[in-house]
Short mmCIF file of C-alpha atoms in Angstrom, two decimals:
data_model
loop_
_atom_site.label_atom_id
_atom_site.label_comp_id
_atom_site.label_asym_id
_atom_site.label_seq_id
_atom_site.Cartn_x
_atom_site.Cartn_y
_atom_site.Cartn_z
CA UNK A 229 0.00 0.00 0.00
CA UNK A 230 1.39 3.03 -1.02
CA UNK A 231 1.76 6.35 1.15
CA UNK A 232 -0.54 9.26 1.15
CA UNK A 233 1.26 12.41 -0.14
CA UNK A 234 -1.38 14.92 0.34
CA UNK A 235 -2.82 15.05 3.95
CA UNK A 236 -5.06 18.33 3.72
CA UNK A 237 -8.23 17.03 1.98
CA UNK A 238 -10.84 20.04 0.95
CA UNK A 239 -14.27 18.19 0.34
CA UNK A 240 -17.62 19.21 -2.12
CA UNK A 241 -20.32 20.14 -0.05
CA UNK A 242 -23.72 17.97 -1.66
CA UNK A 243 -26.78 20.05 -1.19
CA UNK A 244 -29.88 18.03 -0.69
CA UNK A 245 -33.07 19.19 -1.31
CA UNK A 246 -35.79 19.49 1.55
CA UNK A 247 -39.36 20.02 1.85
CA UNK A 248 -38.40 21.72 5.39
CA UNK A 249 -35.64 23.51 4.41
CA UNK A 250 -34.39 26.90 4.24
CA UNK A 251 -32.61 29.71 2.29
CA UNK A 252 -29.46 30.13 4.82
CA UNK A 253 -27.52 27.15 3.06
CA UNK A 254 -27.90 28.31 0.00
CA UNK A 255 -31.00 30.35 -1.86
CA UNK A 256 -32.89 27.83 -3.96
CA UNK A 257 -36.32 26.49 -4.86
CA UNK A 258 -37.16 24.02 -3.55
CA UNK A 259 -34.88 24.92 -0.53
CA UNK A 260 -31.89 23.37 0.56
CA UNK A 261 -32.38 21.97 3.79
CA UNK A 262 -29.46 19.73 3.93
CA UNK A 263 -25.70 20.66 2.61
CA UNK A 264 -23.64 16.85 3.31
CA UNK A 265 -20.15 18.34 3.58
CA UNK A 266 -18.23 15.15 4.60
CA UNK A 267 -18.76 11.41 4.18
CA UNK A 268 -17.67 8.58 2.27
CA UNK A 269 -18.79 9.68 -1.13
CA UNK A 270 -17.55 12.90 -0.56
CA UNK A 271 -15.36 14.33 -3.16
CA UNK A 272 -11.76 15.49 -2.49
CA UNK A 273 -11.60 19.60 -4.24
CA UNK A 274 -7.99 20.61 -5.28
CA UNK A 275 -4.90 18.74 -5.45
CA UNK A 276 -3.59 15.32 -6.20
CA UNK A 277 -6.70 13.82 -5.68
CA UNK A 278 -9.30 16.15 -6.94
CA UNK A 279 -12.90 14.51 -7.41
CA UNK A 280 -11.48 11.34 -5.67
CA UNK A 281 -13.94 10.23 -3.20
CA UNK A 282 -13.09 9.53 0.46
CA UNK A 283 -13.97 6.08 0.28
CA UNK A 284 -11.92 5.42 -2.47
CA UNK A 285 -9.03 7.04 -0.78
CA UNK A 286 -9.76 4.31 2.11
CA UNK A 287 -9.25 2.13 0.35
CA UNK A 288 -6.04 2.81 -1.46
CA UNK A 289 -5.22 4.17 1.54
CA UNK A 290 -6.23 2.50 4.26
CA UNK A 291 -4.32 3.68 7.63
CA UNK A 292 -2.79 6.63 5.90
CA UNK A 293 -6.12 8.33 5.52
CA UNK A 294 -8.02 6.60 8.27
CA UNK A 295 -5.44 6.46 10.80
CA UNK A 296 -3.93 3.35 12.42
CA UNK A 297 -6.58 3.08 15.61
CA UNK A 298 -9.44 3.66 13.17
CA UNK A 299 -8.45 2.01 9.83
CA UNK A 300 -10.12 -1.74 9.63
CA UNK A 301 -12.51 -0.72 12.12
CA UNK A 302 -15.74 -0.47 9.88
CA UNK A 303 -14.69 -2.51 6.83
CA UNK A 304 -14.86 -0.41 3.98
CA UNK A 305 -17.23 2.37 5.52
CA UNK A 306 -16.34 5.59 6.00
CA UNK A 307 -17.85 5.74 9.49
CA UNK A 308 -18.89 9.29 10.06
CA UNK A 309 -21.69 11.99 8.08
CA UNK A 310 -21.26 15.53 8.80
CA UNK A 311 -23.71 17.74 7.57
CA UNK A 312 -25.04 21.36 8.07
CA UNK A 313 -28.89 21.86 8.21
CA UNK A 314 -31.22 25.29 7.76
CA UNK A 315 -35.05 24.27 9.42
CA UNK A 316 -37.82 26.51 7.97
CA UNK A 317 -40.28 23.91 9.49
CA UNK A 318 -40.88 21.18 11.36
CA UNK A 319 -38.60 17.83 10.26
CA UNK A 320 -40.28 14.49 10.44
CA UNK A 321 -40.65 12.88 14.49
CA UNK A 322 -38.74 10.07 13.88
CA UNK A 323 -35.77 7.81 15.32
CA UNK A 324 -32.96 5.41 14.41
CA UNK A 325 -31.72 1.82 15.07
CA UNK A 326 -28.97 0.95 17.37
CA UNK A 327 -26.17 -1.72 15.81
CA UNK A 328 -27.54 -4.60 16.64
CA UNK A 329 -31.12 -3.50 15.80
CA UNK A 330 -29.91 -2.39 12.64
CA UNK A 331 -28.24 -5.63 11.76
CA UNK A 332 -31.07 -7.19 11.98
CA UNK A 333 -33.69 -5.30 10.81
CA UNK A 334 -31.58 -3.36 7.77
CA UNK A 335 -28.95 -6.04 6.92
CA UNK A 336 -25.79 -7.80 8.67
CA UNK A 337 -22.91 -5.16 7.32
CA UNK A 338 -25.44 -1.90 8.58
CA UNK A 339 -24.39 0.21 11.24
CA UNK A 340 -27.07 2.00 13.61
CA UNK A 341 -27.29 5.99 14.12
CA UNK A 342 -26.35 7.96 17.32
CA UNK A 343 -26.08 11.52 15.91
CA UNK A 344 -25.43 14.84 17.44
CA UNK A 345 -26.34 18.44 17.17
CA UNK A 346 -24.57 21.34 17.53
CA UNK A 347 -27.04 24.71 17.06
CA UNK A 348 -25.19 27.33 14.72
CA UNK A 349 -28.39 29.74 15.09
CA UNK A 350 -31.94 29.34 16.64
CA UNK A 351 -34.51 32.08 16.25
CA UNK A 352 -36.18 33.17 19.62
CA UNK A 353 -38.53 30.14 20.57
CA UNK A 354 -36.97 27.76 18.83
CA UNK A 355 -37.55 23.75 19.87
CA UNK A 356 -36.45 20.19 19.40
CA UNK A 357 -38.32 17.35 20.51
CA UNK A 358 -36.31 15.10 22.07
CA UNK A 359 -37.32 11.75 24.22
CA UNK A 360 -40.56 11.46 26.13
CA UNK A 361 -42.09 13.30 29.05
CA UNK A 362 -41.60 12.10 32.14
CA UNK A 363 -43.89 9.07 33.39
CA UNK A 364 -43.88 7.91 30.03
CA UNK A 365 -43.64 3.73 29.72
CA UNK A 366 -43.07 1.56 26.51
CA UNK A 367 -46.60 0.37 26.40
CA UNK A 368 -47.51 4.00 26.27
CA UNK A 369 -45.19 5.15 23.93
CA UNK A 370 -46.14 2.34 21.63
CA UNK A 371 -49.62 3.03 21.76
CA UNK A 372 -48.80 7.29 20.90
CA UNK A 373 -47.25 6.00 17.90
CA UNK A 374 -49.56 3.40 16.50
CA UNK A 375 -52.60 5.94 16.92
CA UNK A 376 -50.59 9.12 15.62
CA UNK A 377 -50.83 10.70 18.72
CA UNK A 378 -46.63 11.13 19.69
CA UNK A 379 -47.48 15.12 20.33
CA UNK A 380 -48.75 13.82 23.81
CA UNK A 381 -46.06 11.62 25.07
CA UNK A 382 -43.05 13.66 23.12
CA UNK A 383 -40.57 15.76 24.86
CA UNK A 384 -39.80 19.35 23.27
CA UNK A 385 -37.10 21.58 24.60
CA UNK A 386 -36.12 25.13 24.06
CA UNK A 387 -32.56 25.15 22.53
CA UNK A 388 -30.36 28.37 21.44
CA UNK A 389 -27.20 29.12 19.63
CA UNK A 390 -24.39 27.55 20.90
CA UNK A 391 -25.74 24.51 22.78
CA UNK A 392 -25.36 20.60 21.64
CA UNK A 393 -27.58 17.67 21.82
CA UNK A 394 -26.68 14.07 21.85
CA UNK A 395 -29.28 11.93 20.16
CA UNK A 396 -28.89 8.43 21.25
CA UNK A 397 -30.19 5.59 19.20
CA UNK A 398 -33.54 4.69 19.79
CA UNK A 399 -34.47 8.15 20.96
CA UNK A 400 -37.41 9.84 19.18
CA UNK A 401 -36.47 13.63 18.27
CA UNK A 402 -37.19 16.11 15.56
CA UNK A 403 -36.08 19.79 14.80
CA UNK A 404 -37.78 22.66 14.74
CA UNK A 405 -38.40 25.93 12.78
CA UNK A 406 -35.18 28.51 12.82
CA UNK A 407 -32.85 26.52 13.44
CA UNK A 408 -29.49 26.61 11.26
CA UNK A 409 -27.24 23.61 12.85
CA UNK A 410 -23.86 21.28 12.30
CA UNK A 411 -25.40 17.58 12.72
CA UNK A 412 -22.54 14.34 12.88
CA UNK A 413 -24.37 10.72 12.87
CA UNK A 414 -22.85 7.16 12.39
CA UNK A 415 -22.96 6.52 8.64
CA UNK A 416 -26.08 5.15 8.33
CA UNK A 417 -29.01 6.25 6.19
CA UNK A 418 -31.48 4.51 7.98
CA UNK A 419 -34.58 6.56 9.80
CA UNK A 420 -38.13 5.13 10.88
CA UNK A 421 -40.14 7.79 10.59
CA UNK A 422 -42.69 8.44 13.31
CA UNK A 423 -44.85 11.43 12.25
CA UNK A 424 -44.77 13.65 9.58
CA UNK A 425 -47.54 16.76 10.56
CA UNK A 426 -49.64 15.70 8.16
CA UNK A 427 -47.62 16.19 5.18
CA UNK A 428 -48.56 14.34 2.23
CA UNK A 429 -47.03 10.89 1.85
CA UNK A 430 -45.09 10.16 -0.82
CA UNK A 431 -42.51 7.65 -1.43
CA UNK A 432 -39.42 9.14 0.08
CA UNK A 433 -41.86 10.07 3.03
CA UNK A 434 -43.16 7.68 4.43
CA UNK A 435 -43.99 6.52 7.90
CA UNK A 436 -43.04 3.59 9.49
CA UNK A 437 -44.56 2.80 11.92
CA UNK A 438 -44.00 -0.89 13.45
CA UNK A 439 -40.52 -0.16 13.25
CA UNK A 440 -40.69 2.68 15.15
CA UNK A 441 -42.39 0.91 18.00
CA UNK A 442 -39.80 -1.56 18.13
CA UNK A 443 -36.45 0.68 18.14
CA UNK A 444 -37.90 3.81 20.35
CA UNK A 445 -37.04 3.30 23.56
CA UNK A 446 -39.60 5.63 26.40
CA UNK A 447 -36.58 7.47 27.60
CA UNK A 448 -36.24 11.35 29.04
CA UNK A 449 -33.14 12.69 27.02
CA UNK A 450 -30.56 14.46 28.82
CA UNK A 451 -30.65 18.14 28.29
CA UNK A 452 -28.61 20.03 25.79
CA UNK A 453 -24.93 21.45 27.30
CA UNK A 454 -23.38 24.61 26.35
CA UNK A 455 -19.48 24.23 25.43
CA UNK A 456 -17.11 26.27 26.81
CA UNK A 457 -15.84 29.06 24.48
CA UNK A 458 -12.09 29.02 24.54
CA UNK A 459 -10.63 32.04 26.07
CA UNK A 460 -8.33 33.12 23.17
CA UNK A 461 -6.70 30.17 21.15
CA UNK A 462 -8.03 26.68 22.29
CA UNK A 463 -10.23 23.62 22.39
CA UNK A 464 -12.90 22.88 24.37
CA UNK A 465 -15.36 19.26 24.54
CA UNK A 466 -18.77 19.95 22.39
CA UNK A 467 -19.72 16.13 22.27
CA UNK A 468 -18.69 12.65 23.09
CA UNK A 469 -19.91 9.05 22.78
CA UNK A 470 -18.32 5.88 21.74
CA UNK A 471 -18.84 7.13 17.90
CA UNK A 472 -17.51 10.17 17.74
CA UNK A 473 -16.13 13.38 19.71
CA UNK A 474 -16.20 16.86 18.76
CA UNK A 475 -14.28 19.72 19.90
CA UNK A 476 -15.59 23.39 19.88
CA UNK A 477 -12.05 25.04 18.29
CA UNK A 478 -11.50 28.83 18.65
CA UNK A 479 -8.20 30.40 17.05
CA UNK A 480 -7.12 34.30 17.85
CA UNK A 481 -6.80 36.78 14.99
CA UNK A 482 -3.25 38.09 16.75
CA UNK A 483 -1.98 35.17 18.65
CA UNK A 484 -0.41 32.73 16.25
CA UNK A 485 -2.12 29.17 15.25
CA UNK A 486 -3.73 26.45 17.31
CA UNK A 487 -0.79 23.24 16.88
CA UNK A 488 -2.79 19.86 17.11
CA UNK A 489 -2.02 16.19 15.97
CA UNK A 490 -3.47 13.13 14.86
CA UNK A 491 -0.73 11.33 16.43
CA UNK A 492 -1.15 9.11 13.29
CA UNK A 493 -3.98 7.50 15.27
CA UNK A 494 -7.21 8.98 13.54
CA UNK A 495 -8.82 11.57 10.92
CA UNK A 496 -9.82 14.89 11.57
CA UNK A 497 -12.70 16.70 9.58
CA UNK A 498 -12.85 20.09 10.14
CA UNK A 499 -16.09 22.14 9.59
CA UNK A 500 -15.65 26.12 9.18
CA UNK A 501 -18.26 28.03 11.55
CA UNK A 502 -17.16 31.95 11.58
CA UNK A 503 -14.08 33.54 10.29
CA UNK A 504 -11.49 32.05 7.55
CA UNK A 505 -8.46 29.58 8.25
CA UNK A 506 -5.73 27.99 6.88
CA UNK A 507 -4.41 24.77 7.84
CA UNK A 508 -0.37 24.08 7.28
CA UNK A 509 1.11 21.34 7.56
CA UNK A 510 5.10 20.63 6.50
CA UNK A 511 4.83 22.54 2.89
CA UNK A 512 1.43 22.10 2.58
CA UNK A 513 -1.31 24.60 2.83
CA UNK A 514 -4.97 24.68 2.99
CA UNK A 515 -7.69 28.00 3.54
CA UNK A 516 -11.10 27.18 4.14
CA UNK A 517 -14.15 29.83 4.62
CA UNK A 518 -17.79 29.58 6.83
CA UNK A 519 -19.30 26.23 6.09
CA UNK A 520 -16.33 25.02 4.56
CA UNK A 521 -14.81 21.63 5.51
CA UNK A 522 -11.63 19.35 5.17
CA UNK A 523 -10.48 16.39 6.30
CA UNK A 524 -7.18 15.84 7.82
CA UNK A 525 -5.30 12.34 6.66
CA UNK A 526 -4.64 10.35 9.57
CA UNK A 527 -0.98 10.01 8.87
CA UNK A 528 -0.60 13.89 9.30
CA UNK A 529 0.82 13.87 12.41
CA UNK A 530 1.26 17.77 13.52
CA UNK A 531 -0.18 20.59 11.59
CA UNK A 532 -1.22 24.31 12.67
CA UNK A 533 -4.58 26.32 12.42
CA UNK A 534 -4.30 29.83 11.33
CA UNK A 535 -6.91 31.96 11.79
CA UNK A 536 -6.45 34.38 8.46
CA UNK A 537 -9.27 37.48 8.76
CA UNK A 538 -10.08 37.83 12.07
CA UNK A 539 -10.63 34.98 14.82
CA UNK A 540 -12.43 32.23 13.73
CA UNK A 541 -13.97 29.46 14.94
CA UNK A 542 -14.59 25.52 14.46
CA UNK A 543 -15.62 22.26 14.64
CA UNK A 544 -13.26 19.04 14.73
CA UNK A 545 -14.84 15.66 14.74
CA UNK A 546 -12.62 12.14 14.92
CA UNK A 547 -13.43 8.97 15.71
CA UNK A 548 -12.81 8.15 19.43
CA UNK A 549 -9.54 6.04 19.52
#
């Protein structure tokens, strides 16, 4: 297997239509509600491997890309999906599989989906729902869901700018209206979907329901957690779980870069929130903008964020080693 020689990955954002979506991602009709800016099929922009997917890269690449603790791990699946979302309405209620539920019900090589939010902007008033209400058993929950009635056992809580949610598998949730966010999930595509307001159905929309009975579990969620804000350069925990972690990065305009490593142990993807960067590592150079995103190989080692027009700040997601 030969070496990696470029280690600074830029990846094409996908847009993805929505019937819920927005204008923030990008103005479009029918809006863009979802913008998937890194996952297996996403495609390297610039350099040596320009329009090379990540997964391909995997596999030529294997540990060099991956990094040594992660590499192996999930076969040939990229493991992670970062994307950014813009919520002009309601999303479907719905909820995902855990592993072995998703082996099972999905097929034997499928992951489940924890996921995670991070809220970029919420307008004032702005909810989730997330878990059930307190008292709430399985029988009951069951019930709410076979007779479309989930609005009186479901859980909503207030959320603003700057606070993350874990969603644990098997946890019933939905997003609300104003909300601009920076969501990270297993790679999985699967989602039982619980309720739907009363949209039409169509064939991407569907419900499904007797799935949804068996994978939601009558659980109160924990409540979302504000991150520290670095005071000047610095790092500071925004999630964990067994799938993935993510750091809340903040570099200074005036006082020099953030130095970091992958130790050769795992990936880093790196998703732009406010403010430009550059990323340098050795003789190579990268500058990403808002909403932009890379992915740093594995096999980097050390490398430096610059903050390059005022301070900026970040997003890092790996794969717990």
């Amino acid at each position: 297997m030969s070496p990696i020689d470029q280690h600074l990955l830029a990846l094409e954002p996908q847009a993805r239509e929505r019937v819920w979506g927005g204008q923030r991602l990008r103005p479009s009709n029918p809006p863009i509600g979802e913008m998937w800016v890194a996952y297996g099929p996403s495609r390297v922009m610039g350099g040596r491997y320009a329009g090379r997917t990540l997964d391909d890269l995997a596999v030529e690449f294997g540990p060099d890309l991956m990094g040594t603790a992660i590499a192996g791990r999930n076969g040939a699946r990229f493991p992670l999906l970062v994307k950014l979302l813009d919520c002009a309405d309601w999303l479907s209620v719905q909820v995902h599989p855990n592993d072995e539920q998703a082996r099972r019900m999905v097929g034997p090589d499928e992951p489940g989906k924890t996921e995670a939010w991070y809220f970029l902007a919420a307008e004032p008033d702005s909810q989730i729902i997330l878990g059930v209400k307190p008292g709430v058993d399985q029988a009951q929950l069951g019930r709410a869901i076979r007779g479309g009635s989930i609005g009186d056992v479901a859980a909503k809580l207030d959320v603003l700018a700057g606070e993350a949610v874990l969603v644990p598998a098997g946890t019933l949730h939905a997003l609300g209206p104003g909300l601009l966010l920076y969501e990270i999930q297993q790679a999985s595509d699967t989602t039982y979907r619980v309720y739907d307001w009363d949209r039409p159905t169509s064939t991407g929309r569907k419900l499904h329901i007797e799935e949804s009975v068996e994978v939601t579990r009558a659980v109160v969620a924990a409540p979302a957690v504000r991150p520290a804000v670095p005071a000047g350069t610095g790092t500071s925990d925004a999630i964990e779980c067994p799938y993935f972690d993510v750091d809340l990065v903040w570099v200074a305009a005036d006082g020099g870069p953030l130095a970091t490593d992958t130790a050769g142990r795992r990936f880093h993807i790196l998703t732009v929130l406010a403010g430009e960067i550059e990323l340098a590592r050795g003789g190579e150079r990268l500058g990403l903008g808002r909403f932009e995103t890379a992915l740093v190989a594995g096999s980097a080692g050390a490398y430096e964020i610059w903050a390059t027009a005022g301070p900026a700040t970040m997003l890092r997601a790996a794969v717990p080693d």
